[in-house]
CSV table of C-alpha atoms in Angstrom, one decimal:
chain,number,residue,atom,x,y,z
A,1,MET,CA,89.4,88.5,97.2
A,2,THR,CA,85.7,88.4,98.6
A,3,THR,CA,83.6,85.2,96.0
A,4,GLY,CA,80.0,85.6,95.9
A,5,ALA,CA,76.7,86.1,93.7
A,6,GLY,CA,75.4,89.7,92.6
A,7,PRO,CA,71.7,90.3,92.1
A,8,ALA,CA,69.8,88.9,88.8
A,9,ARG,CA,69.0,91.8,85.8
A,10,ALA,CA,66.2,91.3,84.0
A,11,ASP,CA,68.0,89.9,81.1
A,12,GLY,CA,68.9,86.6,83.3
A,13,THR,CA,72.2,87.6,84.0
A,14,ARG,CA,73.6,87.7,87.6
A,15,THR,CA,76.9,89.4,88.0
A,16,LEU,CA,79.4,87.2,90.4
A,17,THR,CA,82.6,88.6,91.6
A,18,GLY,CA,84.5,85.4,92.6
A,19,PRO,CA,83.6,81.6,91.3
A,20,ALA,CA,80.6,81.3,94.0
A,21,THR,CA,77.4,81.4,92.4
A,22,GLY,CA,75.0,80.4,95.1
A,23,ASP,CA,72.7,78.4,92.3
A,24,ALA,CA,73.1,74.7,93.2
A,25,SER,CA,72.1,73.9,89.7
A,26,ALA,CA,74.8,75.9,88.0
A,27,PHE,CA,78.8,76.8,89.7
A,28,ILE,CA,82.2,76.4,88.9
A,29,THR,CA,83.6,73.0,89.1
A,30,TYR,CA,86.8,70.8,88.6
A,31,VAL,CA,86.8,67.5,87.2
A,32,GLY,CA,89.4,64.8,85.6
A,33,CYS,CA,90.3,65.0,82.5
A,34,THR,CA,90.8,61.2,81.4
A,35,SER,CA,87.1,60.6,83.3
A,36,LEU,CA,84.3,62.0,85.1
A,37,PHE,CA,84.9,59.9,88.1
A,38,ALA,CA,88.8,60.5,88.3
A,39,ASP,CA,90.6,62.0,90.9
A,40,ALA,CA,90.8,66.4,90.9
A,41,ALA,CA,92.5,69.2,91.8
A,42,ALA,CA,91.3,72.1,92.8
A,43,PRO,CA,92.2,75.4,90.4
A,44,GLN,CA,94.0,78.8,92.6
A,45,SER,CA,90.7,81.4,91.1
A,46,ARG,CA,91.5,85.5,90.7
A,47,LEU,CA,89.5,88.0,89.0
A,48,ASN,CA,90.7,90.1,86.1
A,49,LEU,CA,90.8,92.3,83.2
A,50,GLY,CA,90.5,91.5,79.9
A,51,PRO,CA,92.3,89.4,79.2
A,52,TYR,CA,91.5,90.9,75.3
A,53,SER,CA,88.4,92.0,75.6
A,54,ALA,CA,85.7,90.5,77.5
A,55,PRO,CA,82.6,89.2,76.3
A,56,MET,CA,80.6,90.9,79.2
A,57,GLY,CA,81.9,93.8,81.0
A,58,ARG,CA,85.5,94.6,81.5
A,59,ARG,CA,86.6,91.7,84.1
A,60,SER,CA,86.4,87.6,83.5
A,61,LEU,CA,87.4,84.8,86.5
A,62,GLY,CA,90.6,83.8,85.9
A,63,LEU,CA,91.6,80.4,87.1
A,64,VAL,CA,95.4,78.7,86.9
A,65,PRO,CA,95.4,75.0,86.9
A,66,ALA,CA,97.3,72.9,90.3
A,67,ALA,CA,99.1,70.5,88.0
A,68,ARG,CA,98.4,68.6,84.8
A,69,GLY,CA,95.3,66.7,84.2
A,70,SER,CA,92.3,68.9,86.3
A,71,ALA,CA,90.1,70.8,83.9
A,72,SER,CA,87.8,73.4,85.6
A,73,GLY,CA,85.0,74.6,84.2
A,74,PRO,CA,80.9,75.1,84.5
A,75,TYR,CA,79.0,72.4,85.9
A,76,SER,CA,75.1,73.2,85.0
A,77,GLU,CA,72.1,70.6,84.8
A,78,PHE,CA,69.5,70.6,82.1
A,79,GLY,CA,66.7,68.8,81.9
A,80,SER,CA,66.4,67.5,78.2
A,81,LEU,CA,69.3,66.5,75.5
A,82,THR,CA,67.1,67.8,73.2
A,83,ARG,CA,67.3,71.2,74.1
A,84,LEU,CA,71.0,71.7,76.1
A,85,ASP,CA,71.1,75.4,76.2
A,86,ALA,CA,75.1,75.3,78.3
A,87,SER,CA,78.0,77.3,76.6
A,88,VAL,CA,81.0,79.1,78.6
A,89,SER,CA,83.7,81.7,76.4
A,90,VAL,CA,87.3,81.3,77.1
A,91,ALA,CA,90.2,82.8,76.5
A,92,ALA,CA,93.7,81.6,77.3
A,93,THR,CA,97.1,83.5,76.4
A,94,ALA,CA,99.3,80.6,76.0
A,95,GLY,CA,96.4,78.5,74.9
A,96,SER,CA,94.2,75.7,76.5
A,97,THR,CA,93.2,72.2,76.4
A,98,GLY,CA,90.1,70.4,78.3
A,99,VAL,CA,87.1,68.4,78.3
A,100,SER,CA,82.9,68.6,78.5
A,101,TYR,CA,81.2,65.6,79.7
A,102,VAL,CA,77.0,65.4,79.6
A,103,LEU,CA,76.0,62.4,82.2
A,104,ALA,CA,72.0,61.8,81.9
A,105,VAL,CA,69.1,59.3,82.4
A,106,THR,CA,67.2,58.0,79.5
A,107,ARG,CA,64.3,55.4,79.1
A,108,THR,CA,66.8,53.3,77.4
A,109,SER,CA,69.1,54.0,80.4
A,110,PRO,CA,68.7,50.5,83.3
A,111,ARG,CA,68.2,51.5,86.6
A,112,GLY,CA,71.5,52.0,88.8
A,113,THR,CA,73.2,53.7,85.5
A,114,ALA,CA,73.9,56.4,83.2
A,115,TRP,CA,74.9,57.5,79.5
A,116,SER,CA,78.2,59.2,79.8
A,117,GLY,CA,79.5,61.4,77.5
A,118,ARG,CA,83.1,63.0,76.7
A,119,ALA,CA,84.5,65.6,74.4
A,120,ASP,CA,88.1,66.9,74.1
A,121,VAL,CA,87.8,71.1,73.8
A,122,ALA,CA,90.4,73.4,72.6
A,123,ALA,CA,91.1,77.3,73.5
A,124,ALA,CA,93.6,79.2,71.0
A,125,PRO,CA,95.6,82.0,71.8
A,126,GLY,CA,94.9,85.7,71.2
A,127,SER,CA,91.2,85.4,70.6
A,128,TRP,CA,87.9,84.5,73.4
A,129,SER,CA,86.0,81.7,71.8
A,130,THR,CA,82.8,80.0,72.4
A,131,VAL,CA,82.2,76.3,73.5
A,132,SER,CA,78.4,75.2,72.8
A,133,ALA,CA,77.9,71.9,74.8
A,134,SER,CA,75.0,71.4,72.2
A,135,ARG,CA,77.1,71.5,68.9
A,136,LEU,CA,79.9,69.2,70.7
A,137,SER,CA,80.3,65.4,69.5
A,138,TYR,CA,80.5,63.5,72.5
A,139,ASP,CA,81.7,59.9,72.5
A,140,TRP,CA,79.2,57.3,74.5
A,141,THR,CA,79.0,55.0,77.6
A,142,LEU,CA,76.7,53.4,79.3
A,143,VAL,CA,78.2,53.8,83.3
A,144,ASP,CA,77.2,51.8,86.4
A,145,LEU,CA,76.6,55.0,88.4
A,146,PRO,CA,77.5,54.3,91.8
A,147,THR,CA,81.0,53.1,90.5
A,148,GLY,CA,81.6,55.0,87.4
A,149,ALA,CA,83.0,52.1,86.1
A,150,PRO,CA,82.3,52.0,82.2
A,151,LEU,CA,79.7,49.2,81.2
A,152,GLY,CA,79.9,49.6,77.0
A,153,PRO,CA,80.4,52.2,74.4
A,154,ALA,CA,77.7,53.7,72.9
A,155,GLY,CA,78.9,55.9,69.6
A,156,THR,CA,79.7,59.2,69.0
A,157,ALA,CA,76.8,62.0,68.4
A,158,THR,CA,75.5,65.6,69.9
A,159,PRO,CA,73.6,65.5,72.4
A,160,ALA,CA,70.5,66.1,70.5
A,161,ALA,CA,71.4,63.3,67.8
A,162,PHE,CA,72.1,61.0,71.0
A,163,ALA,CA,68.7,61.3,72.7
A,164,GLU,CA,66.6,60.7,68.5
A,165,GLU,CA,67.7,57.3,70.0
A,166,HIS,CA,68.4,56.9,73.0
A,167,GLY,CA,65.9,58.5,74.4
A,168,ASP,CA,65.7,62.1,76.1
A,169,GLY,CA,66.4,62.7,79.9
A,170,LYS,CA,67.8,64.7,82.2
A,171,GLY,CA,71.4,65.1,83.7
A,172,PHE,CA,74.2,68.1,84.0
A,173,VAL,CA,76.9,68.8,81.8
A,174,VAL,CA,80.7,69.9,82.5
A,175,THR,CA,82.5,71.8,80.3
A,176,GLY,CA,86.4,72.8,81.9
A,177,PHE,CA,89.8,73.7,80.7
A,178,GLY,CA,93.3,73.4,81.9
A,179,CYS,CA,94.2,70.3,81.0
A,180,ASP,CA,97.5,71.3,79.8
A,181,GLY,CA,97.9,72.9,83.3
A,182,LYS,CA,97.9,76.3,81.4
A,183,ALA,CA,95.9,79.4,82.6
A,184,PHE,CA,93.0,80.5,81.2
A,185,ASN,CA,90.1,82.6,81.9
A,186,LEU,CA,85.9,82.2,81.6
A,187,ASP,CA,83.4,84.6,81.4
A,188,ALA,CA,79.6,84.8,79.8
A,189,VAL,CA,78.5,81.3,81.5
A,190,ARG,CA,75.5,80.3,80.3
A,191,GLY,CA,73.6,77.4,81.5
A,192,SER,CA,70.4,76.3,83.8
A,193,GLY,CA,68.4,79.4,82.5
A,194,SER,CA,71.4,82.0,83.8
A,195,THR,CA,73.8,83.6,82.6
A,196,PHE,CA,76.9,84.8,84.7
A,197,ASP,CA,78.9,88.0,83.9
A,198,PHE,CA,82.3,88.5,86.4
A,199,GLU,CA,83.0,91.7,87.3
A,200,GLY,CA,85.0,93.6,89.7
A,201,ILE,CA,84.7,93.4,94.3
A,202,THR,CA,83.5,96.8,95.5
A,203,LEU,CA,85.8,98.5,98.0
A,204,ALA,CA,85.9,101.7,100.1
A,205,THR,CA,88.4,104.0,101.1
A,206,ALA,CA,89.0,105.8,104.3
A,207,ILE,CA,91.3,108.3,105.4
A,208,ALA,CA,92.0,110.0,108.8
A,209,ALA,CA,94.0,112.7,109.8
A,210,GLU,CA,96.3,112.5,112.9
A,211,ARG,CA,95.7,116.3,113.2
A,212,THR,CA,93.2,118.7,111.3
A,213,ARG,CA,94.8,122.3,113.0
A,214,VAL,CA,98.3,122.7,112.7
A,215,PRO,CA,101.0,125.6,112.5
A,216,ALA,CA,102.3,126.5,109.6
A,217,GLY,CA,105.2,124.5,108.0
A,218,ASP,CA,104.3,121.5,111.1
A,219,GLU,CA,103.9,117.8,109.7
A,220,VAL,CA,101.4,116.1,109.8
A,221,ALA,CA,100.4,112.0,109.4
A,222,ILE,CA,97.7,111.0,107.1
A,223,THR,CA,96.2,107.3,106.7
A,224,GLY,CA,94.6,105.1,104.5
A,225,ARG,CA,92.4,102.2,105.3
A,226,VAL,CA,90.8,100.0,102.1
A,227,THR,CA,88.4,97.4,102.7
A,228,ASP,CA,86.2,95.0,101.3
A,229,ALA,CA,82.2,94.2,101.5
A,230,GLY,CA,82.5,92.6,104.6
A,231,GLY,CA,85.3,95.0,106.0
A,232,ARG,CA,88.0,93.3,105.6
A,233,VAL,CA,91.5,95.5,105.1
A,234,THR,CA,92.6,94.8,101.7
A,235,GLY,CA,96.3,96.8,101.6
A,236,ASP,CA,95.4,98.3,98.5
A,237,PRO,CA,98.0,100.8,97.5
A,238,LEU,CA,96.4,104.4,97.8
A,239,VAL,CA,98.2,107.5,95.8
A,240,LEU,CA,97.6,110.6,98.2
A,241,GLU,CA,95.8,113.8,96.4
A,242,SER,CA,96.0,117.3,97.8
A,243,ARG,CA,95.1,120.7,96.9
A,244,ALA,CA,93.9,124.0,98.4
A,245,PRO,CA,90.4,124.5,98.8
A,246,GLY,CA,88.3,125.2,96.1
A,247,GLY,CA,91.6,124.3,93.4
A,248,ALA,CA,92.5,121.1,91.9
A,249,TRP,CA,93.5,118.2,93.3
A,250,LYS,CA,96.9,116.6,91.7
A,251,PRO,CA,98.9,114.0,93.7
A,252,ALA,CA,101.3,114.2,96.5
A,253,GLY,CA,103.9,111.8,95.9
A,254,ASP,CA,104.1,108.5,94.8
A,255,PRO,CA,102.1,105.2,95.6
A,256,VAL,CA,102.0,104.6,99.3
A,257,LEU,CA,102.3,100.4,99.7
A,258,ALA,CA,100.0,99.4,103.2
A,259,GLU,CA,102.0,98.6,106.4
A,260,ALA,CA,101.7,95.0,108.1
A,261,ASN,CA,98.4,95.8,109.5
A,262,GLY,CA,96.9,96.7,106.0
A,263,VAL,CA,96.9,100.4,106.6
A,264,ALA,CA,99.1,103.3,104.4
A,265,ARG,CA,100.8,106.2,106.4
A,266,VAL,CA,102.6,109.2,105.0
A,267,VAL,CA,103.9,112.3,106.2
A,268,VAL,CA,102.9,115.9,105.0
A,269,ARG,CA,104.7,119.3,105.8
A,270,LEU,CA,101.5,121.9,105.3
A,271,THR,CA,102.0,125.9,104.8
A,272,GLU,CA,98.9,126.5,104.1
A,273,THR,CA,95.7,125.3,104.7
A,274,THR,CA,94.9,122.0,102.4
A,275,GLU,CA,91.9,119.4,101.6
A,276,LEU,CA,93.7,115.6,101.4
A,277,ARG,CA,92.1,112.3,99.8
A,278,TRP,CA,93.3,108.9,98.7
A,279,HIS,CA,92.9,107.8,95.2
A,280,ARG,CA,92.3,104.2,94.6
A,281,PRO,CA,93.9,103.0,91.5
A,282,GLU,CA,92.2,100.9,89.2
A,283,SER,CA,93.2,97.0,89.9
A,284,GLN,CA,92.7,93.6,88.2
A,285,TYR,CA,89.8,92.9,90.8
A,286,ALA,CA,88.2,96.2,91.7
A,287,ASP,CA,87.2,99.6,89.8
A,288,GLU,CA,89.7,102.8,91.2
A,289,GLY,CA,88.2,104.9,93.7
A,290,TRP,CA,88.2,107.9,96.3
A,291,SER,CA,88.2,108.2,99.6
A,292,ASP,CA,85.8,111.3,101.2
A,293,THR,CA,88.2,114.7,102.0
A,294,VAL,CA,89.8,115.7,105.0
A,295,THR,CA,90.7,119.4,105.4
A,296,VAL,CA,93.9,120.1,107.4
A,297,THR,CA,93.8,123.9,108.6
A,298,VAL,CA,97.1,125.7,108.7
A,299,GLN,CA,97.7,128.0,111.4
A,300,GLN,CA,99.6,131.2,110.4
A,301,ALA,CA,101.9,132.6,113.0
A,302,PRO,CA,101.3,136.8,113.6
A,303,GLU,CA,103.8,139.4,111.4
A,304,GLN,CA,106.7,140.8,113.5
A,305,THR,CA,106.8,144.7,113.8
A,306,ALA,CA,109.6,146.9,114.2
A,307,GLU,CA,109.9,148.3,118.5
A,308,GLN,CA,108.1,151.8,118.1
A,309,SER,CA,108.5,154.5,120.8
A,310,PRO,CA,105.6,155.1,122.9
A,311,GLY,CA,103.5,158.3,121.2
A,312,GLN,CA,105.4,157.6,118.2
A,313,THR,CA,104.3,157.0,114.6
A,314,PRO,CA,107.0,155.4,111.9
A,315,ALA,CA,106.7,158.5,109.3
A,316,GLN,CA,107.3,160.4,112.7
A,317,GLU,CA,110.8,158.3,113.2
A,318,GLN,CA,112.0,158.4,110.2
A,319,GLY,CA,111.4,162.5,109.9
A,320,GLY,CA,113.1,163.1,112.8
A,321,GLN,CA,116.1,160.7,111.6
A,322,SER,CA,115.9,163.2,108.2
A,323,GLN,CA,116.0,166.4,110.3
A,324,GLN,CA,118.7,165.3,112.8
A,325,GLY,CA,120.4,165.0,109.2
A,326,GLN,CA,119.6,167.9,108.0
A,327,ASP,CA,121.2,169.8,111.2
A,328,GLN,CA,124.8,167.9,111.0
A,329,GLY,CA,124.8,169.0,107.1
A,330,GLN,CA,124.6,172.6,108.1
A,331,ASP,CA,127.0,172.4,111.2
A,332,GLN,CA,129.3,170.6,108.5
A,333,GLY,CA,128.8,173.7,106.5
A,334,GLN,CA,129.3,176.2,108.7
A,335,ASP,CA,132.4,174.5,109.9
């Protein structure tokens, strides 16, 4: 699956087609659930329709933890604890537990140390919920930056309240889910002045006909290929549609699965000139689409006529037979 960052809109929203943001100050990462400095495992990611009604657009980023004990979610930098503005919307059909970490350096943290805050978070099943880092109460600890070792507790407070006592400062925040090993989805990620919306990737569908002119009743092979923005074949299933020129489109068969080379192939028998195209149904990671149209012209066989005598029309032929029949009848009557 192609991943990457889309263009930013005027309102500061950026559309993503995967976990990569292209931004060093805001991105999706993973951390340990017991400590910011603990070992962690990367999750698998995929785009999903929904689940439920996505906060932005129609899709969201789905994350599947590799195992329990790791949390995955957005990392974002901030310049002030008192003005910390980072949030994430989360949905988990089976529920999910997670953790949020804040790391900041202030005027009261000795050289080589930082203040580390930790807060448990959770997502209930059934709907989307939003977790805002500025509203969480963190358990704060002074930590040694080179080793991550704790040097002493510093109480429980929101980021703004902690800054009032220990001074304001800059740092980063990470909020992730999946500590229980359950899959979840993220959307509407806000941090470092941007809001990220996860949507589908762009696909292109091509069609080709083995021949574009055939005798009536002949078979012709139609192939289809689906590629992503980078030109890589995706192998999406396709449905062939057909119509008489100018008529209504209708399916010409069941969905066709791609072969090992990623190309879909179907053989159709045609008795009249037909327009054909591939329909790519909507998927979790891409909107539906259609290929261009290809026309296969069917050549009809010439009509067969009865053999005729030179200079004699069918009507004359029929009339002569009738006259002969009359003569025969007269002869029989005379007998």
